[in-house]
């Protein structure tokens, strides 16, 4: 089962966009001319969005059976439907007033939507992706092998993948950062949602040469006719297990040579950014070998309380990390971190110090399993993530969490299901945040149309400058519909200006 596969099923009643129809009418003329792009009506929002280059994402859940395209800053963000939709604009709430009465002009200004755009992530030149060689050469590295999840021995969920291989099903997979090889058995899952070992191998062997090798050495891996990955996919299509094993053996030998002669480490040392598809591959492997095996324990969450489980999906998390301009020298904190998915993603994708705090024991147990597997997986991939800290307890009272919040640059709070009382308590916790800290939440901590007045001058809400933003479909686990989220910046300037003006 892949990363969040059980959550990606979503709601089949997701909101879909209507396709814009351009109607042509000819009046008083016997000769009709075909409209060009420049002559289309100016109020055709769909056409205008396409002319402006609105990204159209592809949502592929089948994995990487062929060479994956390198993600661009546009496609590395959120997945969208094929139909083009004009991007909603952000709303910034105005937080000051010269009187206790509402002013119609101020209300109108507060509701005015200011056009914003997602900027491509700026390269963090201080980020070092290459792991310490002493860590990657550790022969005692412990991790969960694919063969430990999917095995023909004593199992009823799998059968041999290839008819010409009824026995001797074990194979090994070489990784770019470590001499240890992972063990797999060439099996086919009998249920759709189960872990697929062959697909796991194919996704990895497609991604490694794309990101770890310079153009010359990568040719033997990615050649459309005789590349190692092409030979493996052809063997799967033809059902010839011996050909698959031969191609995988050749892949392993070539990759081992390139790792030992320094080609891989030399190329990796020049990189400062990990594309999302790369991040997802590592996280997917980690999740499949830990959380997926015990995912039913998450059903113990109690609806109607603060302890309701829901996840932000990787593409949405990536959008948040880059929009808040998080860098490797910054601190990220996830309050209510669940099984630790977002904490691990921030550490890997950004390389920052990443903290999480969760109070539910079942989620904490899975988070600790993920952390152990994640560190081992990063060694296999030769990657150097940021430091990960997972705290167990109530984030309102956990002492280490309280201390790190004073240094935090970005705080994430998935407060979609939090009670009003807990959200109010969080506001008091935010008093200790440093100036400029960004708080990302699913519900705003600042009431709509809130203004600073003499009556509410001492409210902690006045310390936050909040902007409403939008996410597209399939970004959260509890619904496939699009929605809103909020980014609040701790900023005392408006409060000081109000005090100066009316003191």
Coordinates of N, CA and C in Angstrom, one line a residue, residues 156-331:
X156 N -1.2 -15.5 2.5 CA -2.3 -15.8 1.6 C -2.7 -14.6 0.8
X157 N -2.0 -13.5 0.9 CA -2.3 -12.3 0.1 C -1.5 -12.1 -1.2
X158 N -0.6 -13.1 -1.4 CA 0.2 -12.9 -2.6 C 0.4 -14.2 -3.4
X159 N 0.7 -14.1 -4.7 CA 1.0 -15.2 -5.5 C 2.2 -14.8 -6.4
X160 N 2.9 -15.8 -7.0 CA 4.1 -15.4 -7.9 C 3.7 -14.5 -9.0
X161 N 4.5 -13.5 -9.2 CA 4.2 -12.5 -10.3 C 4.4 -13.1 -11.7
X162 N 5.4 -14.0 -11.8 CA 5.7 -14.5 -13.2 C 5.5 -16.0 -13.2
X163 N 4.8 -16.5 -14.2 CA 4.5 -17.9 -14.3 C 5.8 -18.8 -14.5
X164 N 6.8 -18.2 -15.1 CA 8.1 -19.0 -15.3 C 9.0 -19.0 -14.1
X165 N 8.5 -18.4 -13.0 CA 9.3 -18.4 -11.8 C 8.3 -18.9 -10.6
X166 N 8.3 -20.2 -10.5 CA 7.4 -20.8 -9.4 C 8.2 -20.9 -8.1
X167 N 9.5 -20.8 -8.2 CA 10.4 -20.8 -7.0 C 11.6 -19.9 -7.2
X168 N 12.4 -19.8 -6.2 CA 13.6 -18.9 -6.3 C 13.1 -17.5 -6.7
X169 N 12.2 -17.0 -5.9 CA 11.5 -15.7 -6.2 C 12.3 -14.5 -5.6
X170 N 13.3 -14.7 -4.8 CA 14.0 -13.6 -4.1 C 14.9 -12.8 -5.1
X171 N 14.9 -11.5 -5.0 CA 15.8 -10.6 -5.7 C 16.3 -9.6 -4.7
X172 N 17.3 -8.8 -5.2 CA 17.9 -7.8 -4.3 C 18.0 -6.5 -5.1
X173 N 17.8 -5.4 -4.5 CA 17.8 -4.1 -5.1 C 18.9 -3.2 -4.5
X174 N 19.7 -2.7 -5.4 CA 20.8 -1.8 -5.1 C 20.3 -0.4 -4.9
X175 N 20.8 0.4 -3.9 CA 20.4 1.7 -3.7 C 21.6 2.7 -3.9
X176 N 21.4 3.9 -4.2 CA 22.5 4.8 -4.6 C 23.4 5.3 -3.4
X177 N 22.9 5.1 -2.2 CA 23.7 5.7 -1.1 C 24.3 4.7 -0.1
X178 N 24.0 3.4 -0.3 CA 24.5 2.4 0.6 C 24.7 1.0 -0.1
X179 N 25.7 0.3 0.4 CA 26.1 -1.0 -0.2 C 25.1 -2.1 0.1
X180 N 24.3 -1.9 1.2 CA 23.3 -2.9 1.5 C 22.2 -2.9 0.4
X181 N 21.8 -4.1 0.1 CA 20.7 -4.3 -0.9 C 19.4 -4.8 -0.2
X182 N 18.3 -4.3 -0.6 CA 17.0 -4.6 -0.1 C 16.5 -5.9 -0.7
X183 N 16.0 -6.8 0.1 CA 15.4 -8.1 -0.4 C 13.9 -7.9 -0.7
X184 N 13.6 -8.5 -1.9 CA 12.2 -8.5 -2.3 C 11.9 -10.0 -2.8
X185 N 10.6 -10.3 -2.9 CA 10.2 -11.5 -3.6 C 9.2 -11.0 -4.7
X186 N 9.4 -11.6 -5.9 CA 8.7 -11.3 -7.1 C 7.3 -11.8 -7.0
X187 N 6.4 -11.1 -6.3 CA 5.0 -11.5 -6.0 C 4.0 -10.5 -6.5
X188 N 2.8 -11.0 -6.7 CA 1.7 -10.1 -7.1 C 0.7 -10.1 -5.9
X189 N 0.2 -8.9 -5.5 CA -0.8 -8.9 -4.4 C -2.1 -9.3 -4.9
X190 N -2.9 -10.0 -4.2 CA -4.2 -10.5 -4.6 C -5.3 -9.4 -4.3
X191 N -4.9 -8.4 -3.5 CA -5.8 -7.3 -3.2 C -5.2 -6.0 -3.7
X192 N -6.0 -5.1 -4.2 CA -5.5 -3.9 -4.8 C -4.7 -3.0 -3.9
X193 N -5.1 -2.9 -2.6 CA -4.5 -2.0 -1.7 C -3.2 -2.5 -1.0
X194 N -2.9 -3.8 -1.3 CA -1.7 -4.3 -0.6 C -0.4 -3.9 -1.3
X195 N 0.7 -4.0 -0.5 CA 2.0 -3.6 -1.0 C 2.4 -4.4 -2.3
X196 N 2.9 -3.8 -3.3 CA 3.2 -4.4 -4.5 C 4.8 -4.4 -4.7
X197 N 5.5 -5.5 -4.4 CA 7.0 -5.4 -4.4 C 7.5 -5.1 -5.8
X198 N 7.0 -5.6 -6.9 CA 7.5 -5.4 -8.2 C 7.3 -3.9 -8.6
X199 N 6.2 -3.4 -8.3 CA 5.9 -2.0 -8.6 C 6.9 -1.1 -7.8
X200 N 7.2 -1.5 -6.5 CA 8.1 -0.7 -5.7 C 9.5 -0.7 -6.4
X201 N 9.9 -1.8 -6.9 CA 11.2 -1.9 -7.6 C 11.2 -1.0 -8.8
X202 N 10.1 -1.1 -9.6 CA 10.1 -0.3 -10.8 C 10.1 1.2 -10.6
X203 N 9.4 1.7 -9.5 CA 9.3 3.1 -9.2 C 10.7 3.6 -8.8
X204 N 11.4 2.8 -8.0 CA 12.8 3.1 -7.6 C 13.8 3.2 -8.7
X205 N 13.8 2.1 -9.5 CA 14.7 2.1 -10.6 C 14.5 3.1 -11.7
X206 N 13.3 3.6 -11.8 CA 13.0 4.7 -12.7 C 13.5 6.1 -12.2
X207 N 13.4 6.3 -10.9 CA 13.7 7.5 -10.3 C 15.2 7.7 -10.1
X208 N 15.9 6.7 -9.7 CA 17.3 6.8 -9.3 C 18.2 7.4 -10.4
X209 N 18.2 6.9 -11.7 CA 19.0 7.5 -12.7 C 18.6 8.9 -13.1
X210 N 17.3 9.2 -12.9 CA 16.8 10.5 -13.2 C 17.4 11.6 -12.4
X211 N 17.7 11.3 -11.1 CA 18.1 12.3 -10.1 C 19.5 12.1 -9.6
X212 N 20.1 10.9 -9.8 CA 21.4 10.6 -9.1 C 22.6 10.6 -10.1
X213 N 22.3 10.6 -11.4 CA 23.3 10.4 -12.4 C 23.4 11.5 -13.4
X214 N 24.6 11.9 -13.8 CA 24.7 12.9 -14.9 C 24.3 12.3 -16.2
X215 N 24.2 13.1 -17.2 CA 23.5 12.7 -18.4 C 24.2 11.5 -19.1
X216 N 25.5 11.4 -19.1 CA 26.2 10.3 -19.8 C 26.0 9.0 -19.2
X217 N 26.3 8.8 -17.9 CA 26.1 7.5 -17.2 C 24.6 7.1 -17.1
X218 N 23.7 8.0 -17.2 CA 22.3 7.7 -17.1 C 21.8 7.0 -18.3
X219 N 22.5 7.1 -19.5 CA 21.9 6.6 -20.7 C 21.6 5.1 -20.7
X220 N 22.6 4.3 -20.1 CA 22.4 2.9 -20.0 C 21.1 2.5 -19.1
X221 N 20.8 3.4 -18.2 CA 19.6 3.2 -17.4 C 18.3 3.6 -18.0
X222 N 18.4 4.7 -18.8 CA 17.1 5.3 -19.3 C 16.9 5.1 -20.8
X223 N 17.7 4.4 -21.5 CA 17.5 4.2 -22.9 C 16.1 3.6 -23.2
X224 N 15.4 4.2 -24.1 CA 14.1 3.8 -24.4 C 13.9 2.3 -24.9
X225 N 15.0 1.8 -25.4 CA 15.0 0.4 -26.0 C 15.6 -0.6 -25.1
X226 N 16.8 -0.3 -24.7 CA 17.6 -1.3 -23.9 C 18.0 -0.9 -22.5
X227 N 17.4 0.2 -22.1 CA 17.8 0.7 -20.7 C 17.3 -0.3 -19.7
X228 N 17.9 -0.3 -18.5 CA 17.6 -1.4 -17.5 C 16.1 -1.3 -17.1
X229 N 15.6 -0.1 -16.9 CA 14.2 0.1 -16.5 C 13.3 -0.4 -17.6
X230 N 13.6 0.0 -18.9 CA 12.8 -0.4 -20.0 C 12.8 -2.0 -20.1
X231 N 13.9 -2.6 -19.9 CA 13.9 -4.1 -20.0 C 13.1 -4.7 -18.9
X232 N 13.1 -4.1 -17.7 CA 12.2 -4.6 -16.6 C 10.8 -4.4 -16.9
X233 N 10.4 -3.3 -17.4 CA 8.9 -3.1 -17.7 C 8.5 -3.9 -18.8
X234 N 9.4 -4.2 -19.8 CA 9.0 -5.1 -20.9 C 8.9 -6.5 -20.4
X235 N 9.7 -6.9 -19.5 CA 9.6 -8.3 -18.9 C 8.3 -8.4 -18.1
X236 N 7.9 -7.4 -17.4 CA 6.6 -7.4 -16.7 C 5.5 -7.6 -17.7
X237 N 5.5 -6.8 -18.7 CA 4.4 -6.8 -19.7 C 4.3 -8.1 -20.4
X238 N 5.5 -8.8 -20.7 CA 5.5 -10.1 -21.4 C 5.4 -11.2 -20.4
X239 N 5.5 -11.0 -19.1 CA 5.4 -12.0 -18.1 C 6.6 -13.0 -18.1
X240 N 7.8 -12.4 -18.3 CA 9.0 -13.2 -18.3 C 9.8 -12.9 -17.1
X241 N 9.8 -13.7 -16.1 CA 10.5 -13.4 -14.9 C 12.0 -13.4 -15.0
X242 N 12.5 -14.4 -15.8 CA 14.0 -14.5 -15.9 C 14.5 -13.2 -16.5
X243 N 13.8 -12.7 -17.5 CA 14.3 -11.4 -18.1 C 14.3 -10.3 -17.1
X244 N 13.3 -10.2 -16.2 CA 13.2 -9.2 -15.2 C 14.4 -9.3 -14.3
X245 N 14.7 -10.5 -13.8 CA 15.8 -10.7 -12.9 C 17.2 -10.4 -13.6
X246 N 17.3 -10.7 -14.9 CA 18.6 -10.3 -15.6 C 18.7 -8.8 -15.7
X247 N 17.7 -8.1 -16.0 CA 17.7 -6.7 -16.1 C 18.0 -6.0 -14.8
X248 N 17.4 -6.6 -13.7 CA 17.7 -6.0 -12.4 C 19.1 -6.3 -11.9
X249 N 19.6 -7.4 -12.2 CA 21.0 -7.7 -11.9 C 22.0 -6.7 -12.6
X250 N 21.7 -6.5 -13.9 CA 22.6 -5.5 -14.6 C 22.4 -4.1 -14.0
X251 N 21.2 -3.7 -13.6 CA 21.0 -2.4 -13.0 C 21.8 -2.4 -11.7
X252 N 21.8 -3.4 -10.9 CA 22.5 -3.4 -9.6 C 24.0 -3.3 -9.8
X253 N 24.5 -4.0 -10.7 CA 26.0 -4.0 -10.9 C 26.4 -2.6 -11.4
X254 N 25.7 -2.0 -12.3 CA 26.1 -0.7 -12.9 C 26.0 0.4 -11.8
X255 N 24.9 0.3 -11.0 CA 24.7 1.3 -9.9 C 25.8 1.2 -8.9
X256 N 26.2 0.0 -8.5 CA 27.3 -0.3 -7.5 C 28.6 0.3 -8.0
X257 N 28.9 0.2 -9.3 CA 30.1 0.8 -9.8 C 30.1 2.3 -9.7
X258 N 29.0 2.9 -10.1 CA 28.9 4.4 -10.1 C 28.9 4.9 -8.7
X259 N 28.4 4.1 -7.7 CA 28.5 4.6 -6.3 C 29.9 4.5 -5.8
X260 N 30.6 3.4 -6.1 CA 32.0 3.2 -5.6 C 33.0 4.1 -6.2
X261 N 32.8 4.5 -7.5 CA 33.8 5.4 -8.1 C 33.5 6.9 -7.9
X262 N 32.5 7.2 -7.1 CA 32.2 8.6 -6.7 C 31.3 9.4 -7.7
X263 N 30.8 8.7 -8.8 CA 30.0 9.4 -9.7 C 28.7 9.9 -9.1
X264 N 28.1 9.1 -8.3 CA 26.8 9.4 -7.6 C 27.0 10.5 -6.6
X265 N 28.0 10.3 -5.7 CA 28.2 11.3 -4.6 C 28.6 12.7 -5.2
X266 N 29.4 12.6 -6.3 CA 29.8 13.9 -6.9 C 28.6 14.6 -7.5
X267 N 27.7 13.9 -8.1 CA 26.5 14.6 -8.7 C 25.6 15.1 -7.6
X268 N 25.4 14.3 -6.6 CA 24.5 14.6 -5.5 C 25.0 15.9 -4.7
X269 N 26.3 16.0 -4.7 CA 26.9 17.1 -3.9 C 26.6 18.5 -4.6
X270 N 26.3 18.4 -5.9 CA 26.0 19.7 -6.6 C 24.5 20.1 -6.5
X271 N 23.7 19.2 -5.9 CA 22.3 19.5 -5.8 C 21.9 20.1 -4.5
X272 N 20.9 21.0 -4.5 CA 20.5 21.7 -3.3 C 19.0 21.6 -3.1
X273 N 18.3 20.9 -3.9 CA 16.9 20.8 -3.9 C 16.4 19.4 -4.2
X274 N 15.4 18.9 -3.5 CA 14.8 17.6 -3.8 C 13.4 17.8 -4.3
X275 N 13.2 17.4 -5.6 CA 11.9 17.5 -6.2 C 10.9 16.6 -5.4
X276 N 9.6 17.0 -5.6 CA 8.6 16.3 -4.8 C 8.4 14.8 -5.1
X277 N 8.6 14.4 -6.4 CA 8.5 13.0 -6.7 C 9.6 12.2 -6.0
X278 N 10.7 12.8 -5.8 CA 11.8 12.1 -5.1 C 11.4 12.0 -3.6
X279 N 10.9 13.1 -3.0 CA 10.5 13.1 -1.7 C 9.4 12.0 -1.4
X280 N 8.4 12.0 -2.3 CA 7.3 11.1 -2.2 C 7.8 9.6 -2.2
X281 N 8.8 9.3 -3.1 CA 9.3 8.0 -3.2 C 9.9 7.5 -1.9
X282 N 10.7 8.3 -1.2 CA 11.3 7.9 0.1 C 10.2 7.8 1.2
X283 N 9.3 8.8 1.2 CA 8.2 8.7 2.2 C 7.2 7.6 1.9
X284 N 7.0 7.3 0.7 CA 6.1 6.2 0.3 C 6.7 4.9 0.8
X285 N 8.0 4.6 0.6 CA 8.6 3.4 1.1 C 8.5 3.3 2.6
X286 N 8.8 4.5 3.3 CA 8.7 4.5 4.8 C 7.3 4.2 5.3
X287 N 6.3 4.8 4.7 CA 4.9 4.6 5.1 C 4.5 3.2 4.9
X288 N 4.8 2.7 3.7 CA 4.3 1.3 3.4 C 4.9 0.2 4.3
X289 N 6.0 0.5 4.9 CA 6.7 -0.5 5.7 C 6.4 -0.3 7.2
X290 N 5.6 0.7 7.5 CA 5.3 1.0 8.9 C 3.8 1.2 9.1
X291 N 3.3 2.4 8.8 CA 2.0 2.8 9.1 C 0.9 1.9 8.3
X292 N 1.2 1.6 7.0 CA 0.2 0.8 6.3 C 0.0 -0.6 6.9
X293 N 0.9 -1.1 7.6 CA 0.8 -2.4 8.2 C -0.1 -2.4 9.4
X294 N -0.3 -1.2 10.0 CA -1.1 -1.1 11.2 C -2.1 0.1 11.1
X295 N -2.5 0.4 9.9 CA -3.3 1.6 9.7 C -4.7 1.5 10.4
X296 N -5.2 0.3 10.7 CA -6.5 0.2 11.4 C -6.5 0.8 12.8
X297 N -5.3 0.9 13.4 CA -5.2 1.4 14.7 C -5.6 2.9 14.8
X298 N -5.6 3.6 13.6 CA -5.9 5.0 13.5 C -7.4 5.2 13.6
X299 N -8.2 4.1 13.4 CA -9.6 4.2 13.5 C -10.1 4.4 14.9
X300 N -9.2 4.3 15.9 CA -9.6 4.5 17.3 C -9.8 5.9 17.7
X301 N -9.5 6.9 16.8 CA -9.8 8.3 17.1 C -11.3 8.5 17.3
X302 N -11.6 9.4 18.2 CA -12.9 9.7 18.7 C -13.5 10.9 18.0
X303 N -14.5 10.7 17.1 CA -15.1 11.9 16.5 C -15.8 12.8 17.5
X304 N -15.8 14.1 17.1 CA -16.5 15.1 18.0 C -15.6 15.6 19.1
X305 N -14.3 15.2 19.1 CA -13.4 15.7 20.0 C -12.2 16.3 19.3
X306 N -11.2 16.8 20.0 CA -10.0 17.3 19.4 C -9.1 16.2 18.8
X307 N -9.4 14.9 19.2 CA -8.6 13.8 18.8 C -9.2 13.1 17.6
X308 N -9.4 13.8 16.5 CA -9.9 13.3 15.3 C -8.7 13.3 14.3
X309 N -8.5 12.2 13.6 CA -7.4 12.0 12.8 C -7.7 12.4 11.3
X310 N -6.8 13.2 10.7 CA -6.9 13.6 9.3 C -5.5 14.1 8.9
X311 N -5.2 13.9 7.6 CA -3.9 14.2 7.1 C -3.9 15.2 6.0
X312 N -2.9 16.1 5.9 CA -2.7 16.9 4.8 C -1.8 16.1 3.8
X313 N -2.1 16.0 2.6 CA -1.4 15.1 1.6 C -0.2 15.8 1.1
X314 N 0.8 15.0 0.6 CA 2.1 15.5 0.3 C 2.2 16.7 -0.6
X315 N 1.4 16.8 -1.6 CA 1.5 18.0 -2.5 C 1.0 19.2 -1.9
X316 N 0.0 19.1 -1.0 CA -0.4 20.3 -0.3 C 0.6 20.7 0.7
X317 N 1.3 19.8 1.4 CA 2.3 20.1 2.3 C 3.5 20.8 1.6
X318 N 3.9 20.3 0.5 CA 4.9 20.9 -0.3 C 4.6 22.3 -0.7
X319 N 3.4 22.6 -1.0 CA 3.0 23.9 -1.3 C 3.1 24.8 -0.1
X320 N 2.7 24.4 1.0 CA 2.9 25.2 2.3 C 4.3 25.4 2.6
X321 N 5.2 24.4 2.5 CA 6.6 24.6 2.8 C 7.3 25.6 2.0
X322 N 6.9 25.6 0.7 CA 7.6 26.6 -0.2 C 7.0 28.0 -0.2
X323 N 5.6 28.0 0.0 CA 5.0 29.3 0.1 C 5.4 30.1 1.4
X324 N 5.8 29.4 2.4 CA 6.2 30.0 3.7 C 7.7 30.3 3.6
X325 N 8.4 29.9 2.5 CA 9.8 30.2 2.3 C 10.7 29.5 3.3
X326 N 10.3 28.3 3.7 CA 11.0 27.6 4.7 C 12.4 27.1 4.1
X327 N 13.5 27.3 4.9 CA 14.8 26.9 4.4 C 15.5 26.0 5.4
X328 N 16.6 25.5 5.0 CA 17.3 24.4 5.8 C 17.8 24.9 7.2
X329 N 17.9 26.2 7.3 CA 18.4 26.8 8.6 C 17.3 27.3 9.5
X330 N 16.0 26.9 9.1 CA 14.9 27.3 9.9 C 14.3 26.2 10.7
X331 N 13.3 26.5 11.5 CA 12.7 25.5 12.4 C 11.2 25.4 12.1

